[in-house]
Tab-separated table of N, CA, C and O in Angstrom:
chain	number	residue	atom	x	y	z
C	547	UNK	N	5.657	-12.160	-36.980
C	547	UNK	CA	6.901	-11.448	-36.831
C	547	UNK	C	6.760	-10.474	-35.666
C	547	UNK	O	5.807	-9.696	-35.690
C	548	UNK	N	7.772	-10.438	-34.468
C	548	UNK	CA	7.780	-9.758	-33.343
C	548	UNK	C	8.368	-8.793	-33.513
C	548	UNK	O	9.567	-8.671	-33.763
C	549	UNK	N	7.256	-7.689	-33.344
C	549	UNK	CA	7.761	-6.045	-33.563
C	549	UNK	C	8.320	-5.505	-32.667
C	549	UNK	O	8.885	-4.422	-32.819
C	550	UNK	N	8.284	-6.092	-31.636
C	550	UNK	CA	9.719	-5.430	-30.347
C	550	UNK	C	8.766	-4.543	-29.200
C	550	UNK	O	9.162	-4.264	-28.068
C	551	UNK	N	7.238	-4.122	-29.845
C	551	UNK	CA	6.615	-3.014	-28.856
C	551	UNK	C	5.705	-4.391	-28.037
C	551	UNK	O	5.333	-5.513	-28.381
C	552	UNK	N	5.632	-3.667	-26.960
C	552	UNK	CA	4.355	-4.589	-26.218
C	552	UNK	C	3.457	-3.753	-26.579
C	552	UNK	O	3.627	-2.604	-26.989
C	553	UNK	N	1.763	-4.754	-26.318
C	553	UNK	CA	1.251	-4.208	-26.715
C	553	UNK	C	0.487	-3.747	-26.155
C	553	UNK	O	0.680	-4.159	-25.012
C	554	UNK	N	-0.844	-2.724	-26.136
C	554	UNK	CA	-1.933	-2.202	-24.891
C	554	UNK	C	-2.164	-3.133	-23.921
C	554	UNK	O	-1.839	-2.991	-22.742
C	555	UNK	N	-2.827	-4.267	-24.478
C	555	UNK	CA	-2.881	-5.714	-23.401
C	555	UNK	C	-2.305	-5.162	-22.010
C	555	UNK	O	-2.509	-4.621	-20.923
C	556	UNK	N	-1.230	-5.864	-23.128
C	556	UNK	CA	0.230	-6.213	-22.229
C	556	UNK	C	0.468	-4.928	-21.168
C	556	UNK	O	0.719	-5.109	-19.977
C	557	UNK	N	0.375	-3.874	-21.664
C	557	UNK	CA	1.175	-2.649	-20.362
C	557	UNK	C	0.006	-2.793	-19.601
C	557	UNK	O	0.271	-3.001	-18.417
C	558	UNK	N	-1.324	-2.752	-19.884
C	558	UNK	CA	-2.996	-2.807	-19.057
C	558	UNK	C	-2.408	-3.624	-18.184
C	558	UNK	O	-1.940	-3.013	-17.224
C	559	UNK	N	-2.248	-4.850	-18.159
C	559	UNK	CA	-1.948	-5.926	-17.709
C	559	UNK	C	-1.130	-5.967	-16.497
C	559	UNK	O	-1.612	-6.297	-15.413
C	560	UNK	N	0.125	-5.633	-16.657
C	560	UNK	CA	0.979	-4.763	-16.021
C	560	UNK	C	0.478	-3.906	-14.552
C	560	UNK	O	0.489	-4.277	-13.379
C	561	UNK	N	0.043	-2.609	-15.186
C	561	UNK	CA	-0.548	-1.932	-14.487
C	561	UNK	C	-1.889	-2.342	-13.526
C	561	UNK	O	-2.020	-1.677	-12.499
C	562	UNK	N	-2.676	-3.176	-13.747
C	562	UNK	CA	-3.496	-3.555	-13.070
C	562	UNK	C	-2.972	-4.592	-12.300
C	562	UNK	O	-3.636	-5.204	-11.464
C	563	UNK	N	-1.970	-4.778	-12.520
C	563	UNK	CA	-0.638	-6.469	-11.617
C	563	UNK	C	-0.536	-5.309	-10.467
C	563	UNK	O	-0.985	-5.591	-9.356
C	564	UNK	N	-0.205	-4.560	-10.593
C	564	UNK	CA	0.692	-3.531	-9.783
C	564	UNK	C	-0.369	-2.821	-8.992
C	564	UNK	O	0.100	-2.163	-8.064
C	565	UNK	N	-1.466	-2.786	-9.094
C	565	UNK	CA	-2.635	-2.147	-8.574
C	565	UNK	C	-3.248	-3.137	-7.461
C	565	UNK	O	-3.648	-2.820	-6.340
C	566	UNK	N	-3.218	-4.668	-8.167
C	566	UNK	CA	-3.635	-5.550	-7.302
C	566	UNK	C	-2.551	-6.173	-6.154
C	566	UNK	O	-2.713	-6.826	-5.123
C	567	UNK	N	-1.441	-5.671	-6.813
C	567	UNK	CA	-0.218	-5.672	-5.503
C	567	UNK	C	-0.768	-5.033	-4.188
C	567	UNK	O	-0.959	-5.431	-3.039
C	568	UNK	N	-0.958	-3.710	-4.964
C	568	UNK	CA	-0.608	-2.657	-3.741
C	568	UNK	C	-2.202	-3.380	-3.078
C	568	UNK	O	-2.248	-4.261	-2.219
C	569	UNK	N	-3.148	-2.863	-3.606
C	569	UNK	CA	-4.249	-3.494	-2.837
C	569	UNK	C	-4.118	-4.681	-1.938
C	569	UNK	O	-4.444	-4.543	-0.759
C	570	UNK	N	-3.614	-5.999	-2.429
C	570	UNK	CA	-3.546	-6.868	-1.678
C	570	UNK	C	-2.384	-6.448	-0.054
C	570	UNK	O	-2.696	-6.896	1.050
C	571	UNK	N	-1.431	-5.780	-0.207
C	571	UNK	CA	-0.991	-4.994	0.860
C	571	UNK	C	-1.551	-4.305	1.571
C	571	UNK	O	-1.261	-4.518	2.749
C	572	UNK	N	-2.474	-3.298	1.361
C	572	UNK	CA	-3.219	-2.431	2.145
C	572	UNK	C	-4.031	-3.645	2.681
C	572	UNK	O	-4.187	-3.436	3.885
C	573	UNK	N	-4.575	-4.735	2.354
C	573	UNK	CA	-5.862	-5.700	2.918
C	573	UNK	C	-4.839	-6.567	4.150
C	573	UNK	O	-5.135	-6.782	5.326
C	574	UNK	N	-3.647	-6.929	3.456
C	574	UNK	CA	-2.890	-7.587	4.764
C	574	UNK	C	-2.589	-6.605	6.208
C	574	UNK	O	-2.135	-7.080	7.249
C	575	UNK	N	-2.922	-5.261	6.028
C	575	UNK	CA	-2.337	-4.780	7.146
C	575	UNK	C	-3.957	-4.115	7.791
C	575	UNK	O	-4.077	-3.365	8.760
C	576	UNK	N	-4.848	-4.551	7.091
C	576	UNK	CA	-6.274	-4.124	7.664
C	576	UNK	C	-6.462	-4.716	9.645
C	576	UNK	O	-6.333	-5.934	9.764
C	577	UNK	N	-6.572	-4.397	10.202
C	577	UNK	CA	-6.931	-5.510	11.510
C	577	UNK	C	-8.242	-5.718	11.566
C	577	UNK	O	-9.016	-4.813	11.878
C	578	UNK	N	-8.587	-6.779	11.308
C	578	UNK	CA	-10.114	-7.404	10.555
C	578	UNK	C	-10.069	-7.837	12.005
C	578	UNK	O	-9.141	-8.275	12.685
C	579	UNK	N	-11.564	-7.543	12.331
C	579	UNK	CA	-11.885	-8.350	13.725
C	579	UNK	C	-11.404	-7.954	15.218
C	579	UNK	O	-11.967	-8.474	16.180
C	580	UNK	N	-10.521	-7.172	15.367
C	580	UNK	CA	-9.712	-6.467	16.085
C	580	UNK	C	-10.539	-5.177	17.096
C	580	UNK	O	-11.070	-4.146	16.684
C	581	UNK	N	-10.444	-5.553	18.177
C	581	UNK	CA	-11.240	-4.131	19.223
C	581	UNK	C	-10.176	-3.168	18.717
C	581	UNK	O	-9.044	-3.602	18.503
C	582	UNK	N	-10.469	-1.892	18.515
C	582	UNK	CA	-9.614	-0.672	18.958
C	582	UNK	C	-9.225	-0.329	20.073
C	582	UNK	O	-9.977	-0.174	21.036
C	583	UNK	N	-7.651	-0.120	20.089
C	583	UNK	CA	-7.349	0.122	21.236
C	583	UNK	C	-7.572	1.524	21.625
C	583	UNK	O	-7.524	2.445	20.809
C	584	UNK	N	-7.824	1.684	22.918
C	584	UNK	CA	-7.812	3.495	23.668
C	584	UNK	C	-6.493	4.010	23.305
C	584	UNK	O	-6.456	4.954	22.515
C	585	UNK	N	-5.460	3.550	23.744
C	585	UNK	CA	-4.197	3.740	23.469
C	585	UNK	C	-3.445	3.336	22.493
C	585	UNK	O	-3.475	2.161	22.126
C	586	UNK	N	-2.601	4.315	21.887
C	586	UNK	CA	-1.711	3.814	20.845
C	586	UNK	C	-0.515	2.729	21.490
C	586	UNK	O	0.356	3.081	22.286
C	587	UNK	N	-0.706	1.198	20.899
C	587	UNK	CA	0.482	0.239	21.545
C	587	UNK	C	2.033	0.752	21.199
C	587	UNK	O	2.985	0.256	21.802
C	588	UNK	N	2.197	1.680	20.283
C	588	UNK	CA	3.632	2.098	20.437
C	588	UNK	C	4.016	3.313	21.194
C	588	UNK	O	5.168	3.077	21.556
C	589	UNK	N	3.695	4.425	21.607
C	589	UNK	CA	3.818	5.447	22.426
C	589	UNK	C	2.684	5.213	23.481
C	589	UNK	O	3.107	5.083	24.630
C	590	UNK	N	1.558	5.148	23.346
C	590	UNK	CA	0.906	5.180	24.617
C	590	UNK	C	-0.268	6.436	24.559
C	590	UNK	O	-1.319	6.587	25.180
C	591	UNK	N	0.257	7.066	23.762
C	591	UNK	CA	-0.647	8.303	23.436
C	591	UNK	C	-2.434	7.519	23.254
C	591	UNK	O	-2.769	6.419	22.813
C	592	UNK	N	-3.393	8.861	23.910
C	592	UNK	CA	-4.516	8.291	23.674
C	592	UNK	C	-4.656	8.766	22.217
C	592	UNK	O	-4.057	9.659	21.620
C	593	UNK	N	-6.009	7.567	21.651
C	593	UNK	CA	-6.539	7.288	20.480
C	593	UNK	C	-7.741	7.542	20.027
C	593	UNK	O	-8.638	6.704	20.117
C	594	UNK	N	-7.967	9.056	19.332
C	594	UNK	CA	-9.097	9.413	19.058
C	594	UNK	C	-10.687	8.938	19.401
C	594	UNK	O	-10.568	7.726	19.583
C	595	UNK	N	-11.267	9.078	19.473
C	595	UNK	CA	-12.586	8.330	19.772
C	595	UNK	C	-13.070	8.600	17.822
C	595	UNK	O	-13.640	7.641	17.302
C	596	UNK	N	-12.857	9.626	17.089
C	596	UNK	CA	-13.197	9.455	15.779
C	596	UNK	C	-12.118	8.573	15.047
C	596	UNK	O	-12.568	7.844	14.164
C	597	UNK	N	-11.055	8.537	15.230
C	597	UNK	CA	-9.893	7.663	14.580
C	597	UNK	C	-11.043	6.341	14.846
C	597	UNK	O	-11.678	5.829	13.925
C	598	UNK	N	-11.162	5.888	16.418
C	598	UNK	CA	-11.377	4.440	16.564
C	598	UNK	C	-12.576	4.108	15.930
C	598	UNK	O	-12.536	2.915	15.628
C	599	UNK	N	-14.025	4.834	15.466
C	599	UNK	CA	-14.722	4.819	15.037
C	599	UNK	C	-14.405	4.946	13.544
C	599	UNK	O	-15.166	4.332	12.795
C	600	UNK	N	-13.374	5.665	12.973
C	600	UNK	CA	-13.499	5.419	11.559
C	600	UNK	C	-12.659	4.210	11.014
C	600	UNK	O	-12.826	3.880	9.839
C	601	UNK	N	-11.791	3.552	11.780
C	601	UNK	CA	-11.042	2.266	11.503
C	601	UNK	C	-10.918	1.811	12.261
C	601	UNK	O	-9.971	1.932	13.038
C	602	UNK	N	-12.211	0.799	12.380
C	602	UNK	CA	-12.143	-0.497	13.651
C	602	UNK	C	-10.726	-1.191	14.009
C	602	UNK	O	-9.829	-0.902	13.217
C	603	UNK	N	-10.472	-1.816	14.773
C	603	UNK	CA	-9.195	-2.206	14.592
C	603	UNK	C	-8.066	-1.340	14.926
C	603	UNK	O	-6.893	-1.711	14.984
C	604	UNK	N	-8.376	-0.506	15.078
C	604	UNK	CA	-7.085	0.286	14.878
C	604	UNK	C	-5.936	0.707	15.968
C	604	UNK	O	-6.434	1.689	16.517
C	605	UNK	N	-5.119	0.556	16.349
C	605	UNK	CA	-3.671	-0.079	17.236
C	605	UNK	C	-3.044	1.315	17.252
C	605	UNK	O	-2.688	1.633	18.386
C	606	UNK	N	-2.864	2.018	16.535
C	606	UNK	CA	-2.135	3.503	16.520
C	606	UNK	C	-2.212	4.711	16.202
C	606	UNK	O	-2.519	5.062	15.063
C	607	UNK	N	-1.961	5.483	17.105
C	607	UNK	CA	-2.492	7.039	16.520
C	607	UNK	C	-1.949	7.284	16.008
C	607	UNK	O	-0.853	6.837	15.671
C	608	UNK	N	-2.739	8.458	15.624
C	608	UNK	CA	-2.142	9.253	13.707
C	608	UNK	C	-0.756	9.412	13.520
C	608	UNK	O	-0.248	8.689	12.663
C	609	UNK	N	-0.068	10.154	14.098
C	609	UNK	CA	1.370	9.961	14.517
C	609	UNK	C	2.206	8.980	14.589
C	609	UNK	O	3.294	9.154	14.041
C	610	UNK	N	1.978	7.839	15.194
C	610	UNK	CA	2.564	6.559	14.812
C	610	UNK	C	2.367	5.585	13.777
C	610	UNK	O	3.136	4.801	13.221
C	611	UNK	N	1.396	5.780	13.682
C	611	UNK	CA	0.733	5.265	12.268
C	611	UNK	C	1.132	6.036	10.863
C	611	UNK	O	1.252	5.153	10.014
C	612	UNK	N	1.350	7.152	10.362
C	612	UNK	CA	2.146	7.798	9.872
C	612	UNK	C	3.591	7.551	9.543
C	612	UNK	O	4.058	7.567	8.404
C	613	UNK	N	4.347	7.286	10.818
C	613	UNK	CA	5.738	6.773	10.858
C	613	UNK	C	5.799	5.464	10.189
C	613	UNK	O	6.570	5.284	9.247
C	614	UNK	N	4.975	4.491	10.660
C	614	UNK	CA	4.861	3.352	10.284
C	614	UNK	C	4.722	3.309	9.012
C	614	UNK	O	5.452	2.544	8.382
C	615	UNK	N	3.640	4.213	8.244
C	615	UNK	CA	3.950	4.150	6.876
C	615	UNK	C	4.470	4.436	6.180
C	615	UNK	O	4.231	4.119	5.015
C	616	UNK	N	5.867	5.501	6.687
C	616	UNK	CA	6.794	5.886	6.215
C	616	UNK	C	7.315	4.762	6.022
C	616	UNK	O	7.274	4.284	4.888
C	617	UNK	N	8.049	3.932	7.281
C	617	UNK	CA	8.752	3.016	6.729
C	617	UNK	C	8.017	1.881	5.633
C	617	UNK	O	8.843	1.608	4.762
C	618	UNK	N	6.874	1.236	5.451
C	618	UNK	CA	6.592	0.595	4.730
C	618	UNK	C	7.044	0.992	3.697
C	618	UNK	O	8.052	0.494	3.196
C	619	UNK	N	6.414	1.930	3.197
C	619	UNK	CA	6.551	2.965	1.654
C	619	UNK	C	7.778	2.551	1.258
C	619	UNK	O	7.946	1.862	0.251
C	620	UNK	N	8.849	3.002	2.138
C	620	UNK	CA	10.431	2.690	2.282
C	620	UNK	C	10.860	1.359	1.646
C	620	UNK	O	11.749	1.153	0.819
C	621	UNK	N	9.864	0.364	2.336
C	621	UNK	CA	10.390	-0.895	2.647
C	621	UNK	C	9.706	-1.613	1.488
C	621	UNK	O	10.029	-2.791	1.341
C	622	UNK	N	8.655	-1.007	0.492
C	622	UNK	CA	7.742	-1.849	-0.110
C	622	UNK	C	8.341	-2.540	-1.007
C	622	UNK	O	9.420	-2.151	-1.453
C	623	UNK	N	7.676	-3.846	-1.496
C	623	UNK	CA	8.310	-4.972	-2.500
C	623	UNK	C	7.658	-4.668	-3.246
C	623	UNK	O	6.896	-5.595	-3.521
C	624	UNK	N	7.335	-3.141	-4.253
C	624	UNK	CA	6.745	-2.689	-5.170
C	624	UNK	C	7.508	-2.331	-6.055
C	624	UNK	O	8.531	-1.786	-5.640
C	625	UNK	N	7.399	-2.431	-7.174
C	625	UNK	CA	8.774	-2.539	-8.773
C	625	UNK	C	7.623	-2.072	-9.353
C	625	UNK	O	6.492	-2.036	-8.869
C	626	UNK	N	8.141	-1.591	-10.808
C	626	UNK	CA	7.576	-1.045	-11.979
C	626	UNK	C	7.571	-1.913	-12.921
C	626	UNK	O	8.491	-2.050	-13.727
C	627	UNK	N	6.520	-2.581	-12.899
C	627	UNK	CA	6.519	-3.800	-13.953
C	627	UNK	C	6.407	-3.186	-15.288
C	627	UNK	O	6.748	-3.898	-16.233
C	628	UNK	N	6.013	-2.055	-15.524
C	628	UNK	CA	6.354	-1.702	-16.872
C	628	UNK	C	7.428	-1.813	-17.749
C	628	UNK	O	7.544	-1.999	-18.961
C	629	UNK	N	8.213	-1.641	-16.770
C	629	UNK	CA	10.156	-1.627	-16.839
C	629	UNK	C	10.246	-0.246	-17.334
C	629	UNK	O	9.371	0.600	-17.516
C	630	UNK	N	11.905	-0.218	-17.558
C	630	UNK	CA	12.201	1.429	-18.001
C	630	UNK	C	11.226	1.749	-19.495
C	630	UNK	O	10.531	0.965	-20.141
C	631	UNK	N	11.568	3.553	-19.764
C	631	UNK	CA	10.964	4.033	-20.966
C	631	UNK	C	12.033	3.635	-21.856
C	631	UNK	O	11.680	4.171	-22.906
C	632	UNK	N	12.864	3.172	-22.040
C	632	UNK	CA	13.741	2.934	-22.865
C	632	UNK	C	13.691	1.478	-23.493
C	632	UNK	O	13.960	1.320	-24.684
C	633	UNK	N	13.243	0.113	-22.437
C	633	UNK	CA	12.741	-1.155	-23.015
C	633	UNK	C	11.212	-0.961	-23.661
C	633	UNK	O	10.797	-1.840	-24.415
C	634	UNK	N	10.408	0.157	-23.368
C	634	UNK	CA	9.233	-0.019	-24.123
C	634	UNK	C	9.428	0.837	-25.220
C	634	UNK	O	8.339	0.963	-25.781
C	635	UNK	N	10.531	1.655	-25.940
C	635	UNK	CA	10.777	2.764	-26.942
C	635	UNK	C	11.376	1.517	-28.097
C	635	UNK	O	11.285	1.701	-29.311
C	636	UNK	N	11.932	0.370	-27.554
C	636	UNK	CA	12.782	-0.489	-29.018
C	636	UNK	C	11.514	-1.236	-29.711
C	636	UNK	O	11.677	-1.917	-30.724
């Protein structure tokens, strides 16, 4: 007989879906293999010599890179698989 609550599993489950989302996002936007550029390719601004040393790869200074993740954040295909507090209260 179905008691209507999900159960620990189930929200664990959930939550670690949503963890391996976001992770798998942060890994698609890694630049694996990639020289660092001197210059940031969207303004032009030069590019730390510690920035380029702490993230190989890396295409934009702090400043543009920042913006950029504004909009992602914005833009993300990230949902609350938990659903509302009100479908897990019946």
């Amino acid at each position: 007989m179905a008691s209507g609550w999900a159960s620990d599993d189930a929200v664990n489950q959930q939550i670690e879906g949503t963890i391996a989302d976001a992770i798998e996002m942060a890994r698609r936007q890694l630049n694996h293999g990639t020289i660092s550029a001197h210059f940031c390719v969207d303004c032009g601004d030069a590019i730390a010599q510690a920035r380029r040393e702490a993230l190989p790869g890396v295409q934009y200074c702090l400043s543009c890179q920042q913006e950029i993740d504004k909009q992602l954040a914005k833009s993300a295909n990230l949902y609350n698989r938990r659903g509302s507090k009100d479908s897990q209260l019946r």
